[in-house]
Amino acid sequence: MTRPVEVPAVAKRPRVLSGFRPTGPMHIGHLVGALDNWIKMQDTHECFFAICDWHALTSEYADTSRIRDYVEDMALDWLAAGLDPDKSTIFVQSHVPEHAELHLLLSMIVPVAWLERVPSYKEQQQQIANRDLTNYGFLGYPVLQAADILIYRAEVVPVGEDQLAHLELCREIARRFNSLYGPVFPEPRAITTRVPRVPGTDGRKMSKSYGNAINLADPIEESRQKILKMVTDPARKTRKDPGNPDVCPVYDLHKAFSDRATLDLVNVECRRAGIGCIDCKTYLLSHLEPVLRPIQERRARLVQDRGRVRDILAEGARRARSEARKTMELVRAAMKIDTGIRP
Ligand code: TRP
Ligand code: SF4
């Protein structure tokens, strides 16, 4: 006699939100540092990924000419890298105006001193000398980020180390809201995965502002040329000099993209001048290219079909918005500011 098979209830997946500011092309540092991780989480979590165009405005308000293009490019880069609109909600922040509404309400309960204390606030003001960052919106950057997260009542936020202070502030804001008005928001946990250092072609941290990045959108030939020109151990002047992988940025890229056998080989042969830097970079390319090529192919197809990309963002915004509206109803009710009148 056969018994009916019991279908286990599908456990609710923890909800994730993360995002990026559309201020330029995504590069292989973003792939290793964030996108690879997001792509994995799509199968285990309920994911929301936001292109945070309002956050870009907090610093780029004076020259907005490129933000629209960057938004679309970022969507292309994400989809090409493997974010899947059937698994995740991929959307543009400004398409979900509830982020702004929650930001405004949260701004009432956030002491200015909390914001002035955020390390990135003064640092960025000092570092970015060519723009005036004394604007109100820039001070409120972390409040808007908290709204991005809390509007979905997200539990998990995968971010880089540089965002931990913002996440801590988000948790404090959630706590303060809950203690003033009753529990509405879970306190979101930051998840930082240990990621290998990804230096740019000049050996400094890969960053679009240093002009040292290998972008996901670069044609393969361009990535090749960038790697072949990349700086190596500065003490290794000629092919006959032994090198030191521990101080070589190319070796850091090997650690991010190559397999154990290649790492071991380079580690031995570089030190006794058994291989030259061109050989070494060729090995690296043999591991990097299989990662980049499918991304490029998907990207090329999507560029031919921008209508589809726009449809994906429109659908993402609809899904995001329907969740955001549910949260706003809870928020207004908790704060007792819902008049019950439907204008
Ligand atoms: N501040 C983040 C960064 O610069 C981008 C961001 C905006 C974000 N809103 C977010 C990240 C919400 C995580 C969650 O990278
Ligand atoms: Fe760097 Fe490789 Fe040259 Fe050694 S052989 S210095 S690890 S590029």
XYZ file of C-alpha atoms and ligand atoms in Angstrom:
366
model
C 0.000 0.000 0.000
C 1.411 3.343 -0.914
C 0.988 6.306 1.338
C 0.494 9.767 -0.088
C 3.802 11.556 -0.227
C 4.018 14.380 2.243
C 5.157 17.541 0.632
C 7.184 19.548 3.147
C 6.077 23.143 3.486
C 8.436 25.506 1.728
C 10.148 27.427 4.491
C 10.033 31.161 3.985
C 13.394 32.331 2.779
C 15.115 35.134 4.658
C 14.702 38.400 2.826
C 17.731 40.169 1.405
C 18.208 43.697 0.176
C 21.324 45.168 -1.294
C 22.182 47.875 -3.761
C 24.742 49.980 -5.535
C 24.965 53.579 -6.594
C 24.914 53.941 -10.384
C 28.004 56.107 -10.716
C 29.927 54.119 -13.329
C 30.616 50.720 -14.838
C 30.830 47.573 -12.714
C 34.251 45.922 -12.680
C 35.728 42.557 -11.706
C 36.237 43.838 -8.152
C 32.442 44.179 -7.859
C 32.043 40.701 -9.319
C 34.248 39.101 -6.684
C 33.226 41.450 -3.881
C 29.463 41.456 -4.338
C 27.802 40.109 -7.468
C 29.051 36.509 -7.135
C 27.644 36.466 -3.648
C 24.310 37.988 -4.698
C 24.019 35.421 -7.474
C 24.421 32.582 -4.976
C 21.910 34.106 -2.564
C 19.235 34.081 -5.248
C 18.709 30.356 -4.612
C 18.547 30.535 -0.844
C 17.010 33.932 -0.080
C 14.212 36.181 -1.237
C 16.322 38.857 -2.903
C 15.754 42.533 -3.686
C 18.534 44.342 -5.549
C 18.271 48.103 -5.952
C 20.003 50.482 -8.314
C 20.171 53.433 -5.938
C 19.924 56.451 -8.213
C 18.858 58.830 -5.425
C 21.976 57.840 -3.517
C 24.021 58.779 -6.580
C 22.425 62.233 -6.443
C 23.632 62.898 -2.895
C 27.082 63.571 -4.363
C 26.435 63.958 -8.124
C 23.602 66.500 -7.852
C 25.446 69.197 -9.806
C 26.080 67.029 -12.869
C 23.248 64.597 -13.382
C 23.927 64.121 -17.085
C 25.178 60.545 -16.876
C 23.047 59.022 -14.118
C 20.305 57.774 -16.475
C 22.822 55.942 -18.641
C 24.596 54.526 -15.608
C 21.288 53.156 -14.305
C 20.687 51.214 -17.500
C 24.328 50.107 -17.721
C 24.194 48.842 -14.169
C 21.102 46.774 -14.956
C 22.921 45.356 -17.995
C 26.006 44.510 -15.924
C 23.936 42.811 -13.214
C 21.904 40.733 -15.649
C 24.980 39.850 -17.679
C 26.793 38.718 -14.523
C 23.940 36.366 -13.677
C 21.290 38.107 -11.610
C 18.070 36.459 -12.688
C 14.834 38.458 -12.761
C 12.861 35.220 -12.317
C 14.566 34.666 -8.980
C 15.227 38.203 -7.716
C 13.513 41.538 -7.716
C 15.785 43.916 -9.606
C 14.681 47.534 -9.599
C 15.564 51.221 -9.574
C 15.213 52.998 -6.235
C 13.449 56.067 -7.651
C 10.772 53.830 -9.196
C 9.602 53.025 -5.680
C 8.712 56.391 -4.128
C 7.907 54.700 -0.802
C 11.677 54.736 -0.132
C 11.424 58.538 0.000
C 8.346 58.504 2.195
C 9.960 56.196 4.729
C 13.166 58.216 4.556
C 11.216 61.316 5.527
C 9.487 59.636 8.461
C 12.754 58.107 9.692
C 14.449 61.503 9.435
C 12.168 62.688 12.264
C 13.613 60.191 14.730
C 17.296 60.230 13.771
C 19.470 62.585 15.835
C 21.763 64.663 13.628
C 24.668 63.673 15.897
C 24.278 60.022 14.814
C 24.830 61.081 11.221
C 27.748 63.399 11.905
C 29.426 60.511 13.708
C 29.376 58.156 10.705
C 33.068 57.811 9.715
C 32.443 57.997 5.958
C 30.691 61.360 6.347
C 33.689 63.522 7.271
C 36.126 61.323 5.335
C 34.267 61.722 2.067
C 33.781 65.430 2.606
C 37.539 65.766 2.948
C 38.503 63.350 0.194
C 36.100 64.558 -2.455
C 37.445 68.064 -2.690
C 36.009 68.933 -6.107
C 32.385 68.783 -4.937
C 30.555 70.536 -2.149
C 29.192 67.816 0.130
C 27.766 70.068 2.831
C 24.257 69.408 1.500
C 21.452 68.061 3.671
C 20.942 65.026 1.420
C 24.535 63.869 1.811
C 24.271 64.036 5.597
C 21.088 61.968 5.314
C 22.659 59.350 3.015
C 22.592 56.614 5.691
C 18.964 57.399 6.562
C 17.994 56.856 2.933
C 20.004 53.639 2.960
C 18.169 52.537 6.116
C 14.878 53.280 4.352
C 15.991 51.130 1.376
C 16.490 48.205 3.712
C 13.652 48.701 6.191
C 10.984 49.373 3.544
C 11.283 45.649 2.649
C 11.739 44.594 6.275
C 14.862 42.859 4.999
C 16.686 40.601 7.446
C 19.977 40.230 5.635
C 22.107 42.807 3.839
C 25.186 41.592 1.970
C 27.647 44.477 1.829
C 31.328 45.311 1.765
C 33.229 46.154 4.937
C 33.001 49.850 4.087
C 29.236 49.715 4.654
C 29.267 48.268 8.166
C 28.888 51.642 9.874
C 25.824 52.350 7.724
C 24.345 48.989 8.646
C 24.941 49.590 12.331
C 23.135 52.895 12.024
C 20.276 51.178 10.199
C 19.909 48.781 13.119
C 19.879 51.672 15.587
C 17.197 53.417 13.547
C 15.095 50.233 13.454
C 15.471 49.853 17.230
C 14.517 53.430 17.865
C 11.466 53.196 15.620
C 10.330 49.950 17.246
C 10.739 51.316 20.752
C 8.862 54.533 19.954
C 5.981 53.063 17.944
C 5.981 49.290 18.424
C 7.678 46.498 16.528
C 7.572 46.910 12.752
C 11.134 46.368 11.571
C 13.438 43.393 12.018
C 16.999 44.499 12.781
C 18.830 43.638 9.585
C 22.092 41.716 9.764
C 25.022 42.699 7.594
C 26.714 39.821 5.828
C 30.264 40.429 4.721
C 31.971 37.539 3.026
C 35.718 37.456 3.200
C 36.773 38.367 -0.301
C 40.213 38.412 -1.834
C 41.807 41.771 -2.477
C 41.209 42.806 -6.076
C 43.823 45.354 -7.102
C 43.530 47.402 -10.258
C 46.088 47.500 -13.065
C 48.228 50.029 -11.150
C 48.306 47.900 -7.993
C 45.979 50.169 -6.004
C 42.473 49.020 -5.008
C 40.385 48.592 -8.152
C 38.195 51.644 -8.533
C 36.638 53.513 -11.415
C 37.962 56.774 -9.980
C 41.558 55.547 -10.295
C 41.060 54.512 -13.923
C 42.618 51.120 -13.109
C 39.546 48.905 -13.453
C 38.828 45.904 -15.639
C 35.167 46.451 -16.397
C 32.614 43.737 -17.028
C 31.680 45.618 -20.193
C 35.245 45.782 -21.565
C 35.736 43.745 -24.752
C 37.934 40.682 -24.029
C 40.806 42.115 -26.061
C 40.777 45.255 -23.908
C 40.819 43.210 -20.670
C 43.775 41.262 -22.079
C 45.708 44.426 -22.855
C 44.969 45.814 -19.405
C 46.267 42.659 -17.708
C 49.332 42.474 -19.950
C 50.222 46.070 -19.008
C 49.448 45.572 -15.335
C 52.178 46.394 -12.799
C 53.964 43.435 -11.159
C 56.519 43.063 -8.389
C 58.413 46.346 -8.939
C 61.694 44.691 -7.898
C 61.450 42.188 -10.763
C 63.018 44.308 -13.489
C 64.033 41.633 -16.005
C 62.976 38.108 -16.876
C 66.089 36.787 -15.086
C 65.283 38.475 -11.747
C 63.385 36.319 -9.284
C 60.070 37.870 -8.158
C 57.931 37.860 -5.048
C 54.247 36.992 -5.519
C 53.476 38.278 -2.018
C 53.993 41.864 -3.168
C 52.660 41.405 -6.703
C 49.134 42.615 -7.597
C 48.937 40.082 -10.440
C 49.244 37.348 -7.854
C 46.320 38.881 -5.946
C 44.216 38.481 -9.088
C 45.400 34.873 -9.356
C 44.097 34.345 -5.815
C 40.712 35.674 -6.898
C 40.411 33.775 -10.195
C 42.933 30.946 -10.581
C 42.945 27.423 -9.163
C 45.215 25.980 -6.463
C 47.581 24.309 -8.936
C 48.233 27.581 -10.762
C 48.758 29.447 -7.482
C 51.308 26.856 -6.363
C 53.070 26.898 -9.689
C 53.354 30.696 -9.816
C 54.415 30.815 -6.205
C 57.352 28.506 -6.894
C 58.357 29.508 -10.405
C 58.149 33.277 -9.902
C 60.532 33.087 -6.945
C 63.179 31.251 -8.951
C 62.600 33.120 -12.199
C 61.284 29.924 -13.756
C 58.482 31.872 -15.426
C 58.300 35.422 -16.689
C 55.538 37.902 -15.907
C 54.039 37.506 -19.371
C 53.741 33.741 -18.801
C 52.201 34.413 -15.438
C 49.675 36.869 -16.863
C 48.807 34.387 -19.614
C 47.935 31.803 -16.954
C 45.798 34.407 -15.221
C 43.995 35.226 -18.448
C 43.295 31.557 -19.032
C 41.274 31.627 -15.797
C 39.821 35.103 -16.122
C 38.591 34.817 -19.690
C 36.213 31.901 -19.065
C 34.628 34.047 -16.347
C 34.368 37.173 -18.486
C 33.368 35.653 -21.804
C 29.865 34.428 -20.865
C 29.220 37.756 -19.124
C 30.202 39.579 -22.298
C 28.061 37.343 -24.472
C 25.009 37.826 -22.294
C 25.672 41.550 -22.165
C 25.978 41.781 -25.943
C 22.616 40.027 -26.346
C 20.969 42.327 -23.798
C 22.355 45.458 -25.469
C 20.492 44.342 -28.603
C 17.318 44.030 -26.553
C 17.179 47.074 -24.294
C 13.399 46.898 -24.305
C 13.671 43.662 -22.345
C 15.998 45.262 -19.808
C 13.531 48.098 -19.320
C 10.674 45.591 -18.932
C 12.656 43.732 -16.272
C 13.174 46.969 -14.326
C 9.504 47.906 -14.674
C 8.386 44.505 -13.419
C 10.960 44.669 -10.599
C 9.591 48.052 -9.543
C 6.024 46.688 -9.477
C 7.033 43.794 -7.249
C 9.172 45.972 -4.993
C 6.460 48.568 -4.744
C 3.819 46.128 -3.688
C 6.033 45.019 -0.763
C 7.004 48.602 0.058
C 3.342 49.639 0.246
C 2.596 46.886 2.754
C 5.384 48.151 4.998
C 4.203 51.758 4.703
C 0.744 50.737 5.900
C 2.283 49.123 8.970
C 4.460 52.188 9.523
C 1.596 54.679 9.292
C -0.556 52.557 11.568
C 2.225 52.147 14.141
C 2.906 55.892 14.100
C -0.833 56.608 14.332
C -0.663 59.006 11.411
C -3.036 57.070 9.175
C -6.165 59.215 8.999
C -8.207 56.464 7.408
C -9.214 58.963 4.744
C -8.362 57.740 1.233
C -7.886 60.871 -0.849
N 25.749 52.757 0.201
C 25.907 51.603 -0.645
C 27.273 51.705 -1.359
O 27.811 52.776 -1.526
C 24.822 51.504 -1.688
C 23.483 51.288 -1.060
C 22.427 52.124 -1.088
C 23.081 50.141 -0.322
N 21.362 51.598 -0.426
C 21.735 50.377 0.059
C 23.725 48.973 0.050
C 21.034 49.449 0.834
C 23.020 48.032 0.832
C 21.685 48.294 1.213
O 27.784 50.684 -1.794
Fe 53.985 38.850 -10.346
Fe 53.624 36.660 -11.739
Fe 55.587 38.372 -12.406
Fe 55.770 36.917 -10.199
S 55.717 36.145 -12.294
S 56.178 39.089 -10.377
S 53.621 36.816 -9.521
S 53.394 38.760 -12.499
